[in-house]
Coordinates of C-alpha atoms and ligand atoms in Angstrom, one line a residue:
Chain A
X30 CA 15.9 45.8 -18.0
X31 CA 18.7 43.0 -18.1
X32 CA 21.0 43.4 -15.2
X33 CA 18.2 44.7 -12.8
X34 CA 17.5 43.0 -9.8
X35 CA 14.2 41.5 -9.7
X36 CA 12.3 39.8 -7.0
X37 CA 11.0 36.3 -6.5
X38 CA 8.7 34.7 -4.6
X39 CA 9.2 30.9 -2.7
X40 CA 6.6 29.1 -1.2
X41 CA 7.8 26.3 1.3
X42 CA 10.8 26.9 3.4
X43 CA 11.8 23.1 3.7
X44 CA 15.0 21.8 2.0
X45 CA 14.0 22.5 -1.7
X46 CA 12.7 26.4 -1.1
X47 CA 15.2 27.1 1.2
X48 CA 17.9 26.1 -1.5
X49 CA 15.9 27.9 -4.5
X50 CA 16.0 30.8 -2.1
X51 CA 19.6 30.8 -1.1
X52 CA 20.7 30.6 -5.1
X53 CA 18.1 33.5 -6.5
X54 CA 19.2 35.7 -3.3
X55 CA 23.1 34.8 -4.1
X56 CA 22.5 35.3 -7.9
X57 CA 21.7 39.0 -6.9
X58 CA 17.7 38.9 -6.7
X59 CA 15.4 39.7 -4.1
X60 CA 13.5 37.1 -2.5
X61 CA 10.5 36.7 -0.7
X62 CA 10.4 33.3 1.2
X63 CA 7.1 32.2 2.7
X64 CA 6.6 29.5 5.2
X65 CA 3.4 28.7 6.6
X66 CA 5.1 27.2 10.0
X67 CA 6.8 28.8 12.7
X68 CA 10.5 27.4 11.7
X69 CA 12.3 27.1 8.6
X70 CA 13.3 23.5 7.6
X71 CA 10.1 21.5 6.7
X72 CA 10.2 17.7 7.2
X73 CA 14.0 17.9 8.1
X74 CA 12.7 19.3 11.2
X75 CA 11.0 16.1 12.0
X76 CA 13.5 13.3 11.1
X77 CA 15.8 11.6 13.6
X78 CA 18.5 10.8 11.0
X79 CA 18.9 10.2 7.2
X80 CA 19.7 7.6 4.8
X81 CA 21.9 6.9 3.4
X82 CA 24.7 8.1 6.0
X83 CA 23.2 8.2 9.2
X84 CA 23.1 12.3 9.5
X85 CA 21.5 14.2 11.8
X86 CA 19.0 16.3 9.6
X87 CA 19.7 19.6 11.3
X88 CA 23.3 19.5 10.3
X89 CA 22.7 20.6 6.7
X90 CA 19.8 22.4 7.8
X91 CA 21.6 24.8 10.3
X92 CA 24.4 25.2 7.6
X93 CA 21.6 26.4 5.0
X94 CA 19.9 28.7 7.5
X95 CA 23.3 30.3 8.3
X96 CA 24.0 31.4 4.6
X97 CA 20.3 32.3 4.5
X98 CA 21.0 35.0 7.1
X99 CA 24.1 36.3 5.2
X100 CA 21.6 37.4 2.4
X101 CA 19.9 40.8 3.3
X102 CA 17.9 40.3 -0.1
X103 CA 15.7 37.4 1.0
X104 CA 12.9 38.5 3.3
X105 CA 11.5 35.6 5.4
X106 CA 7.9 35.4 6.2
X107 CA 6.9 32.8 8.6
X108 CA 3.6 31.6 10.1
X109 CA 2.7 33.2 6.8
X110 CA 0.4 32.0 4.0
X111 CA -0.4 33.2 0.2
X112 CA -4.2 34.7 0.7
X113 CA -4.3 36.0 -2.9
X114 CA -2.4 35.7 -6.1
X115 CA -3.5 37.7 -9.1
X116 CA -1.1 37.4 -12.4
X117 CA -0.1 40.9 -13.9
X118 CA 1.4 39.8 -17.0
X119 CA 5.1 40.3 -15.8
X120 CA 4.6 38.6 -12.6
X121 CA 2.5 38.4 -9.6
X122 CA 0.4 40.4 -7.1
X123 CA 0.5 38.9 -4.1
X124 CA -1.4 39.3 -0.7
X125 CA 0.8 37.5 2.2
X126 CA -1.7 36.7 5.2
X127 CA 0.2 36.2 8.5
X128 CA -1.7 33.2 10.2
X129 CA -1.0 34.4 13.7
X130 CA -1.7 38.3 13.8
X131 CA -4.1 37.8 10.8
X132 CA -1.8 40.8 9.2
X133 CA -1.7 41.3 5.6
X134 CA 0.9 42.2 3.1
X135 CA 0.8 43.2 -0.3
X136 CA 3.8 42.4 -2.5
X137 CA 4.9 41.8 -6.1
X138 CA 7.0 39.2 -7.5
X139 CA 8.3 38.8 -11.0
X140 CA 8.6 34.6 -10.7
X141 CA 7.5 32.3 -8.0
X142 CA 8.7 28.8 -7.0
X143 CA 6.2 26.3 -5.2
X144 CA 8.2 24.1 -2.8
X145 CA 5.4 23.1 -0.6
X146 CA 6.7 19.6 0.0
X147 CA 4.1 16.7 0.1
X148 CA 1.2 14.9 2.2
X149 CA 0.5 11.4 3.5
X150 CA -2.0 9.1 2.2
X151 CA -4.9 8.9 5.0
X152 CA -3.8 5.3 6.4
X153 CA -7.7 5.2 8.1
X154 CA -8.8 3.8 4.2
X155 CA -7.1 0.9 5.2
X156 CA -9.5 -0.3 7.8
X157 CA -7.6 -3.6 7.8
X158 CA -4.4 -2.1 9.6
X159 CA -6.7 -0.3 12.3
X160 CA -5.0 3.0 11.9
X161 CA -6.8 5.4 14.0
X162 CA -8.4 2.4 15.9
X163 CA -5.5 0.8 17.3
X164 CA -2.9 2.9 19.5
X165 CA 0.1 1.0 18.6
X166 CA -0.6 1.6 14.8
X167 CA 0.9 4.6 13.3
X168 CA 2.7 6.3 10.2
X169 CA 6.5 6.5 9.4
X170 CA 6.5 10.3 10.2
X171 CA 5.0 9.7 13.5
X172 CA 7.4 7.1 14.2
X173 CA 10.2 9.6 13.8
X174 CA 9.4 11.7 16.8
X175 CA 9.7 8.4 19.1
X176 CA 12.8 7.5 17.5
X177 CA 13.9 11.3 18.0
X178 CA 13.1 10.9 21.6
X179 CA 15.0 7.5 22.3
X180 CA 18.1 8.9 20.5
X181 CA 18.1 11.3 23.3
X182 CA 17.7 9.0 25.8
X183 CA 14.0 9.5 26.6
X184 CA 11.2 7.1 27.1
X185 CA 13.4 4.3 26.5
X186 CA 11.7 2.3 29.1
X187 CA 8.7 2.3 26.8
X188 CA 10.6 1.1 23.7
X189 CA 8.6 -2.0 22.0
X190 CA 9.8 -5.4 22.1
X191 CA 8.9 -5.9 18.5
X192 CA 8.1 -3.7 15.6
X193 CA 6.7 -4.5 12.5
X194 CA 7.0 -2.0 9.4
X195 CA 4.3 -2.4 6.5
X196 CA 5.5 -0.3 3.1
X197 CA 3.7 0.5 0.4
X198 CA 0.5 1.5 2.3
X199 CA -1.5 3.7 -0.3
X200 CA 1.3 3.2 -2.8
X201 CA 0.9 1.0 -5.5
X202 CA -2.8 0.5 -5.1
X203 CA -4.6 0.8 -8.1
X204 CA -8.2 0.7 -6.1
X205 CA -7.3 3.4 -3.7
X206 CA -6.1 5.7 -6.2
X207 CA -2.4 5.5 -6.1
X208 CA -1.1 3.6 -8.3
X209 CA 2.6 5.1 -8.1
X210 CA 5.2 4.0 -6.0
X211 CA 6.2 6.7 -3.6
X212 CA 9.9 6.1 -4.1
X213 CA 11.4 7.3 -0.9
X214 CA 9.7 5.2 1.7
X215 CA 11.4 2.0 1.4
X216 CA 14.8 3.8 1.7
X217 CA 13.6 5.8 5.1
X218 CA 11.9 2.3 6.5
X219 CA 15.1 0.9 6.2
X220 CA 16.8 3.8 8.2
X221 CA 14.0 3.7 10.6
X222 CA 14.1 0.0 11.4
X223 CA 18.2 -0.1 11.4
X224 CA 17.8 2.8 13.8
X225 CA 15.5 1.1 15.8
X226 CA 17.7 -2.2 15.9
X227 CA 20.8 0.1 16.8
X228 CA 18.8 1.6 19.6
X229 CA 17.3 -1.8 20.9
X230 CA 19.5 -4.7 19.7
X231 CA 17.6 -6.9 22.0
X232 CA 14.2 -6.1 20.0
X233 CA 12.8 -7.8 17.0
X234 CA 12.4 -5.8 13.8
X235 CA 10.4 -7.0 10.8
X236 CA 9.9 -5.3 7.4
X237 CA 7.2 -6.5 5.3
X238 CA 8.0 -5.9 1.7
X239 CA 6.7 -6.0 -1.8
X240 CA 10.1 -4.7 -3.2
X241 CA 12.9 -3.1 -1.8
X242 CA 14.0 -0.1 -4.1
X243 CA 17.2 1.2 -3.5
X244 CA 18.2 3.0 -6.5
X245 CA 20.6 6.1 -5.3
X246 CA 24.1 6.5 -4.7
X247 CA 24.9 4.0 -1.6
X248 CA 21.5 3.1 -1.4
X249 CA 21.7 -0.6 -1.8
X250 CA 24.6 -0.6 0.4
X251 CA 22.7 1.2 3.1
X252 CA 19.6 -1.4 3.1
X253 CA 22.0 -4.1 3.1
X254 CA 23.8 -3.2 5.4
X255 CA 20.4 -2.5 7.9
X256 CA 19.6 -6.4 6.6
X257 CA 22.9 -7.4 7.6
X258 CA 24.8 -5.8 10.4
X259 CA 21.4 -4.4 12.1
X260 CA 19.9 -7.7 11.6
X261 CA 16.3 -6.6 10.4
X262 CA 14.2 -9.4 9.2
X263 CA 13.1 -8.7 5.7
X264 CA 9.6 -10.7 4.9
X265 CA 8.3 -10.3 1.5
X266 CA 4.4 -10.1 1.6
X267 CA 1.9 -7.0 1.7
X268 CA 0.2 -7.8 5.0
X269 CA -3.5 -8.2 4.6
X270 CA -4.3 -7.6 8.3
X271 CA -3.3 -6.0 11.8
X272 CA -5.2 -7.6 14.8
X273 CA -5.3 -6.8 18.4
X274 CA -4.0 -9.9 20.1
X275 CA -3.6 -10.2 24.0
X276 CA -2.4 -6.6 24.2
X277 CA -0.1 -6.8 21.1
X278 CA -1.2 -6.6 17.6
X279 CA -0.9 -9.6 15.3
X280 CA 0.2 -9.2 11.5
X281 CA -1.0 -11.5 9.5
X282 CA 0.3 -12.0 6.0
X283 CA 1.6 -14.5 3.2
X284 CA 5.6 -15.0 3.0
X285 CA 5.4 -14.6 -0.9
X286 CA 8.9 -16.5 -0.9
X287 CA 7.7 -19.6 1.1
X288 CA 4.1 -19.2 -0.1
X289 CA 2.3 -19.8 3.4
X290 CA 0.3 -17.7 5.3
X291 CA 2.2 -16.5 8.2
X292 CA 1.7 -14.6 11.7
X293 CA 3.6 -12.5 13.6
X294 CA 3.0 -10.7 17.0
X295 CA 4.6 -7.1 17.5
X296 CA 3.8 -4.4 20.1
X297 CA 4.0 -2.1 17.3
X298 CA 3.2 -1.4 13.5
X299 CA 4.5 1.4 11.3
X300 CA 3.2 2.3 8.1
X301 CA 4.9 3.9 5.4
X302 CA 1.8 6.0 3.9
X303 CA 2.1 7.1 0.6
X304 CA 2.7 10.5 -0.3
X305 CA 0.1 12.3 -1.7
X306 CA -0.1 15.8 -3.1
X307 CA -1.2 18.8 -0.7
X308 CA -4.6 20.0 -1.1
X309 CA -3.5 23.7 -0.6
X310 CA -0.6 22.9 -3.0
X311 CA -3.1 22.2 -5.5
X312 CA -5.0 25.4 -5.1
X313 CA -1.9 27.2 -5.1
X314 CA -1.1 25.8 -8.5
X315 CA -4.3 27.0 -9.8
X316 CA -3.8 30.4 -8.7
X317 CA -0.2 30.3 -10.5
X318 CA -1.3 28.5 -13.7
X319 CA 0.9 25.6 -12.5
X320 CA 0.4 22.5 -14.5
X321 CA 0.0 19.4 -12.5
X322 CA -0.1 15.6 -13.6
X323 CA -3.1 13.2 -13.0
X324 CA -2.3 12.7 -9.4
X325 CA -1.9 16.4 -8.5
X326 CA 2.1 16.6 -8.5
X327 CA 3.5 19.7 -10.1
X328 CA 4.7 19.2 -13.6
X329 CA 7.4 20.3 -15.7
X330 CA 6.4 22.0 -19.1
X331 CA 7.9 22.8 -22.5
X332 CA 11.0 20.8 -21.8
X333 CA 12.2 22.5 -18.7
X334 CA 12.9 20.7 -15.7
X335 CA 11.2 22.9 -12.7
X336 CA 9.1 25.1 -14.9
X337 CA 5.2 24.4 -14.6
X338 CA 4.1 27.7 -16.3
X339 CA 4.9 31.0 -17.6
X340 CA 6.7 32.4 -14.9
X341 CA 6.1 29.4 -11.7
X342 CA 8.7 26.9 -10.9
X343 CA 8.8 24.5 -8.5
X344 CA 11.3 21.9 -6.7
X345 CA 10.9 19.1 -4.2
X346 CA 8.0 16.9 -2.7
X347 CA 5.3 18.9 -4.5
X348 CA 6.7 17.8 -8.1
X349 CA 7.0 13.9 -6.5
X350 CA 8.5 12.6 -3.4
X351 CA 12.4 12.9 -3.1
X352 CA 15.1 12.2 -1.1
X353 CA 16.6 15.5 0.6
X354 CA 19.2 15.5 -1.6
X355 CA 17.0 15.4 -4.5
X356 CA 14.8 18.4 -2.8
X357 CA 18.0 20.2 -2.6
X358 CA 19.4 19.6 -6.3
X359 CA 15.5 20.3 -7.7
X360 CA 15.8 24.0 -5.3
X361 CA 18.7 24.6 -7.5
X362 CA 17.6 23.9 -10.7
X363 CA 14.4 26.1 -10.1
X364 CA 16.8 28.8 -9.1
X365 CA 18.7 28.4 -12.5
X366 CA 15.5 28.5 -14.3
X367 CA 14.5 31.8 -12.2
X368 CA 17.7 33.4 -12.8
X369 CA 17.7 32.6 -16.5
X370 CA 14.4 34.1 -16.8
X371 CA 15.0 37.2 -15.1
X372 CA 18.4 37.7 -16.9
X373 CA 16.3 37.5 -20.3
X374 CA 13.5 40.1 -19.1
Chain B
X11 CA 8.1 -30.7 -10.4
X12 CA 8.8 -28.2 -13.2
X13 CA 6.5 -26.0 -15.3
X14 CA 7.2 -25.5 -18.8
X15 CA 6.9 -21.8 -18.6
X16 CA 8.6 -21.3 -22.0
X17 CA 6.0 -23.3 -24.3
X18 CA 2.8 -22.5 -22.9
X19 CA -0.2 -21.5 -24.8
X20 CA -2.4 -18.5 -23.6
X21 CA -5.7 -19.9 -24.6
X22 CA -6.5 -20.9 -20.9
X23 CA -5.6 -17.7 -19.6
X24 CA -7.2 -15.3 -22.2
X25 CA -10.3 -17.2 -21.7
X26 CA -10.4 -17.0 -17.9
X27 CA -9.7 -13.2 -18.1
X28 CA -12.1 -12.5 -20.4
X29 CA -14.6 -14.6 -18.5
X30 CA -14.0 -13.2 -15.2
X31 CA -13.2 -10.0 -16.1
X32 CA -9.7 -9.6 -15.0
X33 CA -6.4 -8.6 -15.9
X34 CA -3.9 -10.6 -14.3
X35 CA -0.7 -8.4 -15.7
X36 CA -2.0 -6.2 -13.0
X37 CA -1.1 -8.6 -10.2
X38 CA 1.8 -7.4 -7.9
X39 CA 2.6 -10.8 -6.4
X40 CA 2.2 -9.3 -3.2
X41 CA 0.0 -11.6 -1.2
X42 CA -2.6 -9.7 0.3
X43 CA -5.1 -12.2 -0.7
X44 CA -3.3 -15.0 0.9
X45 CA -2.6 -12.9 4.0
X46 CA -6.4 -12.3 4.3
X47 CA -7.8 -15.5 3.2
X48 CA -9.9 -17.4 5.1
X49 CA -9.0 -20.8 4.2
X50 CA -5.6 -20.6 2.6
X51 CA -4.1 -22.8 5.3
X52 CA -5.8 -25.8 4.0
X53 CA -5.3 -25.0 0.2
X54 CA -2.2 -26.6 -2.0
X55 CA -2.0 -23.6 -3.6
X56 CA -2.4 -20.0 -1.9
X57 CA -4.6 -17.8 -4.0
X58 CA -1.6 -15.8 -5.1
X59 CA -0.2 -18.7 -6.2
X60 CA -3.1 -19.6 -8.2
X61 CA -2.7 -16.1 -10.0
X62 CA 1.0 -17.3 -10.9
X63 CA -0.4 -20.8 -12.2
X64 CA -2.9 -19.1 -14.6
X65 CA -0.4 -16.6 -15.6
X66 CA 2.4 -19.6 -16.7
X67 CA -0.9 -21.6 -18.1
X68 CA -0.3 -24.8 -15.6
X69 CA -3.6 -25.8 -16.6
X70 CA -3.2 -29.5 -15.3
X71 CA -2.1 -28.3 -11.9
X72 CA -5.1 -25.6 -11.6
X73 CA -7.6 -28.4 -12.8
X74 CA -6.4 -31.1 -9.9
X75 CA -5.7 -28.7 -6.9
X76 CA -8.0 -28.2 -4.0
X77 CA -7.6 -24.5 -3.7
X78 CA -10.7 -23.6 -5.7
X79 CA -13.0 -26.3 -3.9
X80 CA -11.5 -25.0 -0.5
X81 CA -12.3 -21.6 -1.4
X82 CA -15.4 -20.6 0.5
X83 CA -16.1 -17.2 -1.8
X84 CA -15.8 -14.9 1.3
X85 CA -14.4 -12.4 -0.7
X86 CA -12.0 -11.0 1.8
X87 CA -9.3 -11.4 -1.1
X88 CA -10.9 -8.9 -3.6
X89 CA -11.8 -6.3 -0.7
X90 CA -8.1 -6.1 -0.2
X91 CA -6.3 -6.6 -3.6
X92 CA -4.4 -3.4 -4.5
X93 CA -5.5 -4.5 -7.8
X94 CA -9.0 -5.5 -7.2
X95 CA -8.6 -9.0 -8.7
X96 CA -11.7 -11.3 -8.6
X97 CA -10.5 -13.9 -7.2
X98 CA -13.8 -15.7 -6.0
X99 CA -15.0 -15.2 -9.5
X100 CA -11.8 -16.8 -10.9
X101 CA -12.1 -19.8 -8.6
X102 CA -15.8 -20.1 -9.5
X103 CA -14.4 -20.4 -12.8
X104 CA -11.8 -22.8 -12.1
X105 CA -14.6 -25.0 -10.4
X106 CA -16.8 -24.9 -13.3
X107 CA -14.0 -25.9 -15.6
X108 CA -12.6 -28.9 -13.8
X109 CA -16.0 -30.3 -13.1
X110 CA -15.7 -31.7 -16.4
X111 CA -12.4 -33.3 -15.5
X112 CA -12.6 -37.0 -14.0
X113 CA -9.6 -37.3 -12.0
X114 CA -9.0 -34.9 -9.3
X115 CA -6.9 -35.8 -6.6
X116 CA -8.7 -38.0 -3.9
X117 CA -9.1 -35.2 -1.4
X118 CA -10.7 -32.8 -4.6
X119 CA -13.1 -35.5 -5.7
X120 CA -14.6 -35.9 -2.3
X121 CA -15.0 -32.3 -2.1
X122 CA -16.9 -32.4 -5.5
X123 CA -18.9 -35.1 -4.5
X124 CA -20.0 -33.1 -1.3
X125 CA -21.1 -30.3 -3.3
X126 CA -22.9 -32.5 -6.1
X127 CA -24.8 -34.1 -3.0
X128 CA -25.6 -30.7 -1.3
X129 CA -27.0 -29.5 -5.1
X130 CA -29.1 -32.4 -5.1
X131 CA -30.9 -32.0 -1.9
X132 CA -31.5 -28.2 -2.4
X133 CA -33.2 -29.6 -5.6
X134 CA -35.2 -32.0 -4.3
X135 CA -36.2 -30.3 -1.2
X136 CA -35.6 -27.4 -1.4
X137 CA -33.4 -27.3 2.0
X138 CA -30.7 -29.3 3.0
X139 CA -31.2 -32.4 5.5
X140 CA -28.2 -32.6 7.4
X141 CA -28.4 -36.3 8.4
X142 CA -29.6 -37.2 5.0
X143 CA -26.5 -35.6 3.5
X144 CA -24.3 -36.7 6.1
X145 CA -25.4 -40.5 5.3
X146 CA -25.0 -40.2 1.6
X147 CA -21.6 -38.7 1.5
X148 CA -20.2 -40.9 4.3
X149 CA -21.8 -44.1 2.6
X150 CA -20.7 -42.9 -1.0
X151 CA -16.8 -42.6 0.4
X152 CA -16.6 -45.6 2.2
X153 CA -16.6 -44.1 5.9
X154 CA -19.8 -46.2 6.9
X155 CA -19.3 -45.6 10.6
X156 CA -18.2 -41.7 10.4
X157 CA -20.0 -39.4 12.6
X158 CA -22.1 -42.6 13.8
X159 CA -21.2 -41.3 17.5
X160 CA -21.8 -37.9 17.2
X161 CA -24.6 -38.4 14.8
X162 CA -26.6 -40.3 17.7
X163 CA -25.4 -37.5 20.1
X164 CA -27.2 -34.7 18.1
X165 CA -30.3 -36.6 17.4
X166 CA -30.9 -37.3 21.2
X167 CA -30.1 -33.7 22.1
X168 CA -32.9 -32.5 19.1
X169 CA -30.3 -30.9 17.1
X170 CA -30.4 -33.2 13.9
X171 CA -33.7 -34.8 12.5
X172 CA -34.0 -38.1 11.0
X173 CA -36.9 -37.2 8.8
X174 CA -36.4 -34.7 5.9
X175 CA -38.7 -32.0 5.5
X176 CA -39.4 -30.2 2.4
X177 CA -39.9 -26.3 1.8
X178 CA -43.5 -25.0 0.8
X179 CA -42.8 -23.8 -2.3
X180 CA -40.5 -25.9 -3.9
X181 CA -40.8 -24.7 -7.7
X182 CA -39.7 -21.4 -6.3
X183 CA -36.2 -22.6 -5.3
X184 CA -36.0 -25.3 -8.1
X185 CA -36.1 -21.8 -10.2
X186 CA -32.7 -21.2 -9.2
X187 CA -31.6 -23.8 -11.0
X188 CA -30.4 -23.6 -14.9
X189 CA -30.7 -27.1 -14.9
X190 CA -31.4 -30.3 -12.9
X191 CA -28.3 -31.3 -10.7
X192 CA -26.2 -33.7 -13.1
X193 CA -26.7 -36.8 -11.1
X194 CA -24.4 -39.0 -13.8
X195 CA -21.7 -39.2 -11.5
X196 CA -23.2 -39.1 -8.3
Ligands
FAD27 C1 8.8 9.4 7.1 C2 10.0 10.2 6.7 C3 11.4 10.0 6.5 C4 12.3 10.5 5.5 N1 14.0 10.3 5.7 C5 14.4 10.5 5.1 C6 16.0 10.5 5.0 O1 16.5 9.9 5.7 N2 16.9 11.0 4.3 C7 16.4 11.8 3.1 O2 17.4 12.2 2.4 N3 15.1 12.1 3.2 C8 14.4 11.5 4.0 N4 12.7 12.0 3.4 C9 12.5 13.0 2.8 C10 12.7 14.5 3.1 O3 12.1 14.4 4.4 C11 12.3 14.9 1.9 O4 12.7 14.8 0.7 C12 12.4 16.7 2.1 O5 12.4 17.0 3.3 C13 11.5 17.4 1.3 O6 11.9 18.7 1.1 P1 10.7 20.0 0.4 O7 11.4 21.0 0.9 O8 10.2 19.7 -1.0 O9 9.4 19.8 1.5 P2 9.2 19.7 2.8 O10 10.4 19.6 3.8 O11 8.2 19.2 3.3 O12 8.9 21.5 2.9 C14 7.9 22.1 2.4 C15 7.6 23.5 3.4 O13 6.6 24.0 2.6 C16 5.3 24.5 3.9 N5 4.2 24.9 3.4 C17 3.5 23.8 2.9 N6 2.2 24.5 2.2 C18 2.6 25.9 2.3 C19 1.9 26.8 2.0 N7 0.7 26.6 1.4 N8 2.5 28.2 2.2 C20 3.7 28.0 3.2 N9 4.4 27.4 3.0 C21 4.0 25.8 2.6 C22 5.8 23.3 4.8 O14 5.3 24.0 6.1 C23 7.5 23.0 4.9 O15 7.6 23.7 6.0 C24 12.0 11.5 4.8 C25 10.8 11.9 4.4 C26 9.6 11.4 5.3 C27 8.3 11.4 5.1
SF4_28 S1 9.5 3.4 -2.4 FE1 9.1 1.2 -1.8 S2 7.6 1.3 0.0 FE2 7.3 2.9 -1.2 S3 6.0 3.0 -2.6 FE3 7.8 2.4 -3.5 S4 8.0 0.3 -3.1 FE4 6.7 0.9 -2.0
SF4_29 S1 -3.7 -9.4 -3.4 FE1 -4.2 -9.1 -5.8 S2 -1.8 -8.0 -6.8 FE2 -1.4 -9.0 -4.4 S3 -0.9 -11.2 -5.1 FE3 -3.0 -11.3 -4.8 S4 -4.2 -11.1 -6.4 FE4 -2.1 -10.3 -6.9
SF4_30 S1 -13.0 -15.8 -1.4 FE1 -11.7 -17.4 -1.5 S2 -9.7 -17.3 -2.0 FE2 -11.0 -15.1 -1.5 S3 -10.4 -15.0 0.8 FE3 -12.1 -16.4 0.3 S4 -11.7 -18.3 0.9 FE4 -9.8 -16.9 0.0

């Protein structure tokens, strides 16, 4: 069968899935790209800007979408999910279901790439932060929407006078079951705080941190510029409580560098909720017989970087939280492994 | 003040970890315990610092600081600690250990005296008589006229009584005690 065009399924049209679909398509194979939302793009569609270069995430996304349009061999199914998957020896027999029309389509694919991204820790599990109880407490992805509106010049009159960011919410917590570091929240919190101060230089902005993790190209410089140029106040401590306080919110913490308990009054609290595996990805992993680790993130096997089972590969946040560049790199790596597999068939 | 970190011996820490069923290597030094602590503002060393002091083996400081005696065992710290470290159990342990020592700071000695007097009251009557306890404590700490004004007011309003009553079944209360409260130093 050497040289014969084969078909790959890509589940999830975020940065990782898009890159995988593009590369497999550019190598001359057919691709079915399945996205459950109405639009391709995934999390990138929700972001107001990106670290480490303050780029508009839509710039790169649009570039990718244009490249995709030039590849007729990539069939895109939006509003669609996989309703059944049966391994058949040389690949998978699948049923796709359109969530709007209920219409089902049967397809065959000789390899699959899972690129479904990650989910967020349910911040209500920290009763002490009042998420879901106090309207001024939100998680980072919700704050992106406010930033996007302010950036467009909307609702600026309602902007808060002071914001506190709390990092490691759920992450690095053995008791809540997530001992790992979610890897990207230090960076996006710095970016959100910096952007907020850029928009409202008069406002106060605090970042409560246990560590700030900035191991990446241009990352350390990025976080330092947020502290030094945007004048975001970093306070070392994991807050213990958020309380309503005369129409505002009071954050209680220890300033662990001073070794004293402190209280900070703010209007808004932004929680960097841990990245956790999506439940539906776990189900997909089961039906594709893909390996997962103890937390439920997809896991490479046999010394590969993106292979999770015989004919199933993965990329991006469903393997572990990653920045957008990492998602793209992993998408390319998954594509390389699929192409190599097809070449050996 | 500098601590000799390099030369410490782990005995104290190992014994404490065993007795309290904690693993202090798991502490993130995040301060969430302190941020929520009811009484941290009155402590010489915050709960997080206590963990650090144990880790560096600063036994002398641990035995003389007021922290374990200021802790009210409310358990907010354990409830929120991302490592589940049982700090109130550690505070208990430090209280037990430091009781054997004579010289704490002046503030701490008073707190210990108060603890002992209170337990003695419970042992004697099965309950605490505030008047008797306050009087004894003030006498023994040389604060002869402290609370005198307030005491009179409370007496007049019937909030406290000059007579100390006993509970009906004293033996039941006494059965909570492993031994008679130690009165040698009281
Ligand atoms: C608050 C926040 C801020 C961030 N800021 C930055 C930043 O400044 N710079 C940066 O580099 N990175 C940033 N990131 C990280 C970046 O968003 C991610 O790395 C990247 O979007 C991950 O891409 P992905 O393709 O793996 O996942 P996603 O973009 O989440 O895409 C997954 C796609 O799969 C689809 N999907 C899921 N399940 C199914 C299913 N069962 N069937 C079909 N489709 C499915 C989803 O609808 C989605 O479209 C941020 C992340 C967050 C949460
Ligand atoms: S990336 Fe930063 S904020 Fe996120 S879990 Fe790791 S240390 Fe905490
Ligand atoms: S809350 Fe727990 S992990 Fe954090 S400093 Fe206190 S004891 Fe250590
Ligand atoms: S148990 Fe003690 S140390 Fe812990 S929060 Fe309560 S007073 Fe503070």
